[in-house]
C-alpha positions as MATLAB code, in Angstrom:
seq = 'MNITRENIDELNAVVKVEIAKEDYNPKVEKVLKDYRKTANIPGFRKGHVPMSLVKKQYGKAVLVDEVNKLLQESLNKYLTEEKLDVLGNPLPKEQENFDWDQENYAFEFELGLAPKFEVSLQAKDAITHYQIVADDAMIDNQLKTIQKQYGKLVAKQEAEEGDMFTGTFKNEAEGIENSATFSTEAIKGKRNLSKFVGAKVGDTLTLKTKSLFENEHDLMQHLKVEHDKAHDLDVEVTFEISEINKQELAELDQELFDKLFGKDNVKSVTELKERIKADAEKQFEQQSDQQLLNDVTEALIENTKFELPQAFLEKWIRFNGENELSEEQAKEEYEKSEKGIRFQLIEGKLIQDNSLQVTFDEIKDFTKDRIKAQMAQFGQLNPEDKELDDIAARVLGNQEEVRKLSEQLMNQKILDFYKEKANLTPKKVTYENFVKEVYQ';
ca = [
      81.504   84.354   74.271;
      79.918   82.377   76.927;
      81.255   82.450   80.565;
      80.335   79.735   83.155;
      81.423   79.470   86.836;
      81.241   76.108   88.515;
      81.582   76.436   92.671;
      83.887   73.847   93.666;
      83.300   74.770   97.301;
      82.793   77.854   99.205;
      86.446   78.888   98.524;
      87.642   78.072   95.240;
      85.975   77.791   91.347;
      86.242   77.324   88.181;
      85.652   80.169   85.469;
      85.268   78.810   81.627;
      85.266   81.405   78.782;
      84.311   80.302   75.422;
      85.289   82.499   72.817;
      83.272   82.053   69.138;
      85.066   83.319   66.450;
      82.406   85.673   65.726;
      83.937   87.370   68.535;
      88.092   88.067   67.662;
      87.725   88.000   63.909;
      87.112   92.001   63.594;
      89.152   92.677   65.514;
      92.283   90.765   63.883;
      91.173   91.229   60.684;
      91.112   95.485   61.943;
      94.759   95.086   62.905;
      95.754   92.910   60.036;
      94.858   95.309   57.488;
      96.376   97.759   59.332;
      99.715   95.834   59.537;
      98.814   96.051   55.109;
      99.406   99.416   54.883;
     102.337   99.591   57.393;
     104.027   96.412   56.403;
     107.554   96.943   54.215;
     108.272   93.554   52.519;
     110.380   93.318   49.525;
     109.254   93.347   46.054;
     106.000   94.751   47.381;
     104.982   98.669   47.307;
     103.760  100.108   51.359;
     100.016   99.581   51.207;
     100.362   97.032   48.682;
     100.999   93.816   49.977;
      98.545   90.829   49.178;
      96.547   90.093   52.808;
      96.893   86.724   52.064;
     100.846   87.264   52.099;
     100.143   89.370   55.326;
      98.088   86.956   57.340;
     100.114   84.269   56.176;
     103.111   86.783   58.131;
     101.749   87.902   61.175;
      98.169   86.114   61.148;
      98.677   83.416   63.858;
     100.775   86.203   66.592;
      98.127   88.774   65.794;
      95.586   86.559   66.369;
      96.951   85.032   69.645;
      96.914   88.544   70.869;
      94.279   89.758   69.982;
      92.111   86.820   71.846;
      94.093   86.970   75.210;
      93.165   90.998   75.322;
      89.830   90.434   74.588;
      89.770   86.877   77.236;
      91.411   89.113   79.626;
      88.993   91.536   78.785;
      86.089   89.484   79.055;
      87.675   87.817   82.205;
      87.640   91.015   84.384;
      84.117   92.354   83.147;
      82.807   89.142   84.174;
      83.985   89.254   87.786;
      83.615   92.650   88.235;
      80.161   92.237   87.063;
      79.601   88.873   89.128;
      80.944   91.016   92.418;
      82.838   88.011   92.931;
      85.398   88.623   96.076;
      88.971   87.131   94.559;
      91.948   86.735   95.896;
      94.595   87.052   94.312;
      94.628   86.992   90.413;
      92.733   83.779   88.930;
      94.745   80.479   87.214;
      94.486   79.377   83.764;
      94.355   75.855   83.971;
      96.790   73.615   81.987;
      94.913   72.409   78.563;
      97.055   69.553   77.358;
      97.238   69.928   72.619;
      95.530   73.491   72.895;
      95.531   74.175   68.876;
      95.415   77.762   67.645;
      94.474   76.841   64.190;
      91.551   75.861   65.370;
      87.854   78.464   65.122;
      86.748   78.318   68.208;
      88.842   78.177   71.972;
      87.475   77.769   75.544;
      90.137   78.697   78.460;
      89.677   77.585   82.362;
      90.730   79.530   85.696;
      91.018   78.682   88.705;
      89.582   81.595   91.255;
      90.989   81.655   95.345;
      87.271   83.563   96.775;
      86.916   85.449  100.102;
      85.791   83.170  102.835;
      82.437   84.996  104.368;
      82.940   85.637  108.068;
      81.699   88.313  110.641;
      84.477   90.694  112.985;
      83.799   91.405  116.470;
      85.693   94.520  117.890;
      83.959   92.888  121.695;
      86.674   90.769  122.070;
      86.325   88.761  125.883;
      89.330   89.451  126.864;
      89.646   93.557  127.109;
      93.110   94.770  125.710;
      94.726   97.016  127.690;
      95.676  100.589  126.388;
      98.398  102.362  127.670;
      97.717  106.111  128.598;
     101.966  106.614  129.384;
     102.698  109.404  131.931;
     105.785  111.185  132.599;
     105.562  110.503  136.303;
     107.308  112.790  138.223;
     111.666  111.745  138.531;
     111.394  111.950  134.171;
     110.131  115.318  134.503;
     113.524  116.446  137.145;
     115.300  114.594  134.510;
     114.339  116.280  131.821;
     114.478  119.617  133.807;
     117.791  118.811  134.333;
     118.826  118.527  131.441;
     117.397  120.930  129.860;
     120.324  122.760  132.675;
     122.763  121.116  131.798;
     122.233  121.667  127.799;
     121.724  125.486  128.742;
     124.325  125.507  131.254;
     127.772  126.777  131.099;
     131.498  124.854  132.265;
     133.356  126.590  134.141;
     137.368  125.152  133.776;
     138.725  123.678  137.538;
     142.142  122.379  138.197;
     141.194  119.769  140.309;
     138.313  117.252  140.046;
     135.623  116.231  142.241;
     132.451  114.072  141.362;
     130.750  115.522  138.422;
     132.869  117.024  137.194;
     133.946  117.091  133.223;
     137.176  115.325  131.881;
     138.880  116.266  128.482;
     142.024  113.632  127.656;
     143.889  111.030  126.231;
     143.553  107.397  125.960;
     146.634  105.597  124.676;
     148.003  102.327  124.123;
     150.213  101.653  122.243;
     150.422   97.774  121.375;
     146.396   98.189  120.770;
     147.015  101.047  118.309;
     144.865  103.514  120.821;
     145.778  107.019  121.063;
     141.877  109.086  121.110;
     141.221  112.647  122.276;
     137.881  111.671  124.314;
     135.630  113.968  126.827;
     133.151  112.608  129.520;
     131.707  112.871  132.942;
     132.543  111.139  135.978;
     128.540  110.288  136.037;
     130.201  107.654  132.581;
     132.642  105.812  134.703;
     131.440  102.554  136.379;
     132.581  101.324  139.573;
     133.691  103.279  143.030;
     136.866  102.482  142.514;
     137.838  103.257  139.079;
     135.703  106.721  140.600;
     138.822  107.329  142.880;
     141.375  107.970  140.245;
     138.935  110.668  138.906;
     138.670  112.502  141.892;
     141.062  114.316  142.795;
     142.601  114.429  140.068;
     144.782  117.627  138.604;
     144.733  118.894  135.038;
     148.015  117.273  133.389;
     147.651  114.001  135.517;
     148.174  110.253  133.879;
     146.226  107.835  135.082;
     146.266  103.916  134.852;
     142.818  102.192  134.495;
     141.696   98.860  133.172;
     139.071   98.788  129.776;
     137.002   96.069  131.085;
     134.218   97.486  133.204;
     135.358  101.200  132.718;
     132.335  102.723  132.029;
     128.683  101.744  132.495;
     128.450  101.554  128.335;
     130.363   98.780  127.126;
     129.956  101.427  123.595;
     131.582  104.646  125.885;
     134.861  102.883  124.711;
     134.091  102.594  121.133;
     133.995  106.333  120.556;
     135.721  107.304  123.504;
     138.858  105.356  122.816;
     137.596  104.685  118.600;
     138.049  100.485  118.940;
     135.419   98.919  117.085;
     132.087   97.051  118.159;
     133.223   93.489  118.757;
     136.552   94.825  119.883;
     135.301   96.980  122.740;
     132.812   94.214  124.247;
     135.637   91.649  124.849;
     138.233   94.411  125.331;
     140.618   93.909  128.635;
     143.666   96.097  128.279;
     145.578   99.068  130.209;
     145.192  102.682  129.554;
     146.742  105.817  130.279;
     144.070  108.309  130.408;
     146.246  111.465  129.996;
     144.246  114.959  131.093;
     143.988  117.984  129.312;
     141.052  120.182  130.893;
     138.625  119.421  134.182;
     135.475  121.117  133.574;
     132.271  121.907  136.155;
     128.751  122.444  134.630;
     126.955  124.677  135.800;
     123.548  124.402  135.496;
     120.681  126.939  134.170;
     118.629  129.368  136.476;
     115.204  128.974  136.034;
     114.979  131.982  135.613;
     112.324  133.613  132.542;
     115.107  134.265  130.410;
     115.375  130.150  130.264;
     112.039  129.855  129.645;
     111.501  132.972  126.476;
     114.886  130.893  124.863;
     112.885  127.260  125.159;
     109.291  127.973  124.489;
     109.108  131.518  123.065;
     108.607  135.119  125.017;
     105.798  135.169  128.888;
     104.201  131.624  127.349;
     106.137  130.369  130.064;
     106.134  132.013  133.546;
     107.796  129.735  136.133;
     109.031  126.422  137.306;
     105.655  124.873  137.825;
     104.705  125.683  133.982;
     107.572  124.586  132.670;
     107.130  121.371  134.323;
     103.582  121.533  133.142;
     104.877  122.068  129.753;
     107.649  119.498  130.087;
     104.664  116.748  131.223;
     102.675  117.316  128.377;
     105.275  117.578  125.599;
     106.526  114.254  127.285;
     102.805  112.402  126.942;
     102.083  113.598  123.523;
     105.292  111.791  122.324;
     104.149  108.968  124.523;
     101.198  108.980  122.677;
     102.618  107.739  119.435;
     104.364  105.396  120.799;
     100.487  104.293  123.004;
      98.691  104.095  119.469;
     100.991  101.963  117.984;
     100.973   99.290  120.948;
      96.688   99.491  120.292;
      97.194   98.808  116.858;
      99.283   95.435  117.469;
      97.361   94.358  120.018;
      93.897   94.481  118.128;
      95.287   93.321  115.559;
      96.525   90.333  116.572;
      93.188   90.350  118.926;
      91.088   90.853  115.746;
      93.544   87.721  114.095;
      93.253   85.561  117.023;
      89.382   85.967  117.596;
      88.079   86.032  114.310;
      87.831   82.459  112.262;
      87.581   81.217  108.678;
      89.203   79.322  106.623;
      91.539   80.213  103.282;
      91.746   78.183  100.017;
      95.492   77.600  100.823;
      95.616   75.085   97.800;
      94.646   77.759   95.722;
      97.186   80.633   97.059;
     100.303   78.425   97.731;
      99.580   78.127   93.843;
      99.315   81.130   93.225;
     102.277   82.234   95.484;
     104.272   79.476   93.065;
     103.773   80.879   90.205;
     103.527   85.083   90.160;
     106.308   85.784   91.919;
     109.330   87.266   89.838;
     110.887   83.977   89.522;
     109.303   80.655   89.566;
     109.122   78.854   93.222;
     109.184   74.769   94.399;
     105.991   73.288   95.452;
     107.852   73.400   99.343;
     109.069   76.758   99.081;
     105.673   78.053   97.929;
     104.265   76.759  101.158;
     106.910   78.411  103.138;
     106.025   81.497  101.414;
     101.941   80.933  101.892;
     102.829   80.343  106.186;
     104.303   83.306  106.447;
     102.219   85.639  104.902;
      99.077   84.161  105.964;
      98.710   85.883  108.885;
      99.127   88.485  106.811;
      96.268   87.280  104.578;
      94.111   87.549  107.090;
      94.071   90.826  108.444;
      93.717   92.415  104.828;
      90.523   90.222  104.915;
      90.160   91.097  108.423;
      90.679   95.256  107.890;
      88.639   95.163  104.590;
      85.497   93.789  106.160;
      85.843   96.553  108.867;
      86.747   99.400  106.486;
      83.761   98.379  103.543;
      80.868   97.676  107.093;
      81.910  100.598  109.145;
      82.160  102.862  105.599;
      85.605  104.238  106.679;
      86.145  105.779  103.767;
      89.119  109.175  102.866;
      87.668  112.180  101.011;
      89.582  113.917   99.046;
      88.635  117.402  101.123;
      90.419  114.805  103.878;
      93.230  114.123  102.431;
      93.653  118.183  101.979;
      93.040  119.541  105.294;
      95.087  116.214  106.439;
      97.618  117.713  104.355;
      97.639  121.699  105.574;
      97.460  120.233  109.193;
     100.479  118.479  107.772;
     102.066  122.049  106.442;
     100.900  123.942  109.463;
     102.450  121.236  111.890;
     105.998  122.031  110.190;
     105.294  125.976  109.905;
     105.033  126.103  113.141;
     108.308  124.119  114.120;
     109.691  127.446  112.147;
     108.263  129.750  114.066;
     105.422  130.186  111.482;
     102.470  130.181  113.533;
      99.957  131.504  111.570;
     100.027  131.638  107.364;
      97.184  132.108  105.451;
      94.897  130.521  104.404;
      96.066  131.148  100.345;
      99.863  130.348  102.157;
      98.151  126.954  102.548;
      96.148  126.519   99.421;
      99.023  126.254   97.255;
     101.353  124.256   99.314;
      99.421  121.890   99.347;
      98.098  121.973   95.962;
     101.697  121.466   95.049;
     102.408  118.179   97.679;
      98.393  116.624   96.286;
      99.413  117.075   92.594;
     102.707  114.481   92.830;
     100.349  110.801   93.040;
     102.881  109.132   95.407;
     102.278  111.978   98.062;
      98.707  111.328   97.829;
      98.626  107.911   98.135;
     101.541  107.731  100.829;
      98.578  110.571  102.739;
      95.784  109.077  102.338;
      96.897  106.234  103.544;
      97.995  107.400  106.817;
      94.659  109.028  106.978;
      92.824  105.874  106.727;
      94.817  104.221  109.918;
      93.945  106.817  111.814;
      90.581  106.682  110.996;
      91.068  102.853  111.696;
      92.678  103.735  115.312;
      90.094  106.139  116.056;
      87.525  103.645  115.301;
      89.470  100.627  117.330;
      89.312  103.712  120.455;
      85.687  104.072  120.200;
      84.270  100.718  118.992;
      86.774   97.834  120.646;
      86.634   96.341  124.405;
      89.337   98.390  125.373;
      90.374   98.661  129.612;
      92.384  101.553  129.805;
      96.134  102.093  131.989;
      97.915  104.065  133.505;
     101.559  103.767  133.385;
     104.616  105.655  133.286;
     107.029  104.962  130.466;
     109.734  102.732  132.790;
     106.675  100.195  132.863;
     105.582  100.499  129.842;
     108.550   98.983  128.272;
     108.285   96.412  130.534;
     105.601   95.334  130.336;
     105.337   95.843  126.476;
     108.599   94.381  125.152;
     109.881   92.552  128.444;
];
């Protein structure tokens, strides 16, 4: 067997694999002998079929199969030994008038080679690393939400601003009849609000659906109408009041603190606000990290310049999907995936150059930390090591779970690496300002 390579340019090459009869014939003969032992051909006892007949019936199929196996094994071994970093898979070149009746064969494959390039995380323009903080307004709102959640409702006969209403919306022509509960805080506009303030249990209010609620989607819930209809609904409805309740806020006392965080873990309103702030900012950190990953990814793609074997990749996309694509379809698919291909190469080089590997022990520790966090949510704060090891062993016995955990851990390593090495400018922002800057 002889394998040679011709480099067309830095990104494209052709590999030629020459296979002689002596390379494949021993395997072909062995398979045919095994066939002879088990072949069931009328007129012959099993194991006594003439070899000439076995070859005539099975020889060509066995030959093709064994040559293809040898070809694939040899090509893979060659790529590994030569340390060729290829994109996609080798593409066989078409050969006109190929003849399986000859004894020696030659096959050619097109290769798309990964480009050589350098990656720098020290971009000229620094990347903003958002640090989202919970401001006083957010903390006070969360505090009020907690007080409402743990407060109580007190029945009333006459309504004031801020009260809760329960009643039935009706419009016979539109087929509307639905019971709903909402606060005056959901009502939009002073004119609508004035109809509710001073109303009494048993009263029936006549209302316009257009601009009735601050959030138009409330119409879907309170009137039970479809999404598209709710946006354009402009009809008159009646609302018969069956209940009016005042929501009394829970006292900010030790009883409430213990309900929220366990006995004596929080002992004052100041400590409660600090806990709310810490919990909120921990959740915000996930969004900040994701945005940092997005921004660093975009910067790396933008600033790391290299060519790709586009013609090869378009051809590979065309012939390696479930269905063969046209040239135009393959070109479109390449354009959609080009950025992803570029980043895979960039990220792979960063991982290789900086030895960002994941070991099994790291995956095991990562898994145990996840398990401890989940157990803590159910009040199990100090699980025994043996219990953790047993649960982790069951989790890691599933290869799909190992793959997912490995990816998560690698993503965390890459994120930590970016935070340490990339050209970042920290910026503290409220969540509201973060949303404005990033999404608007």
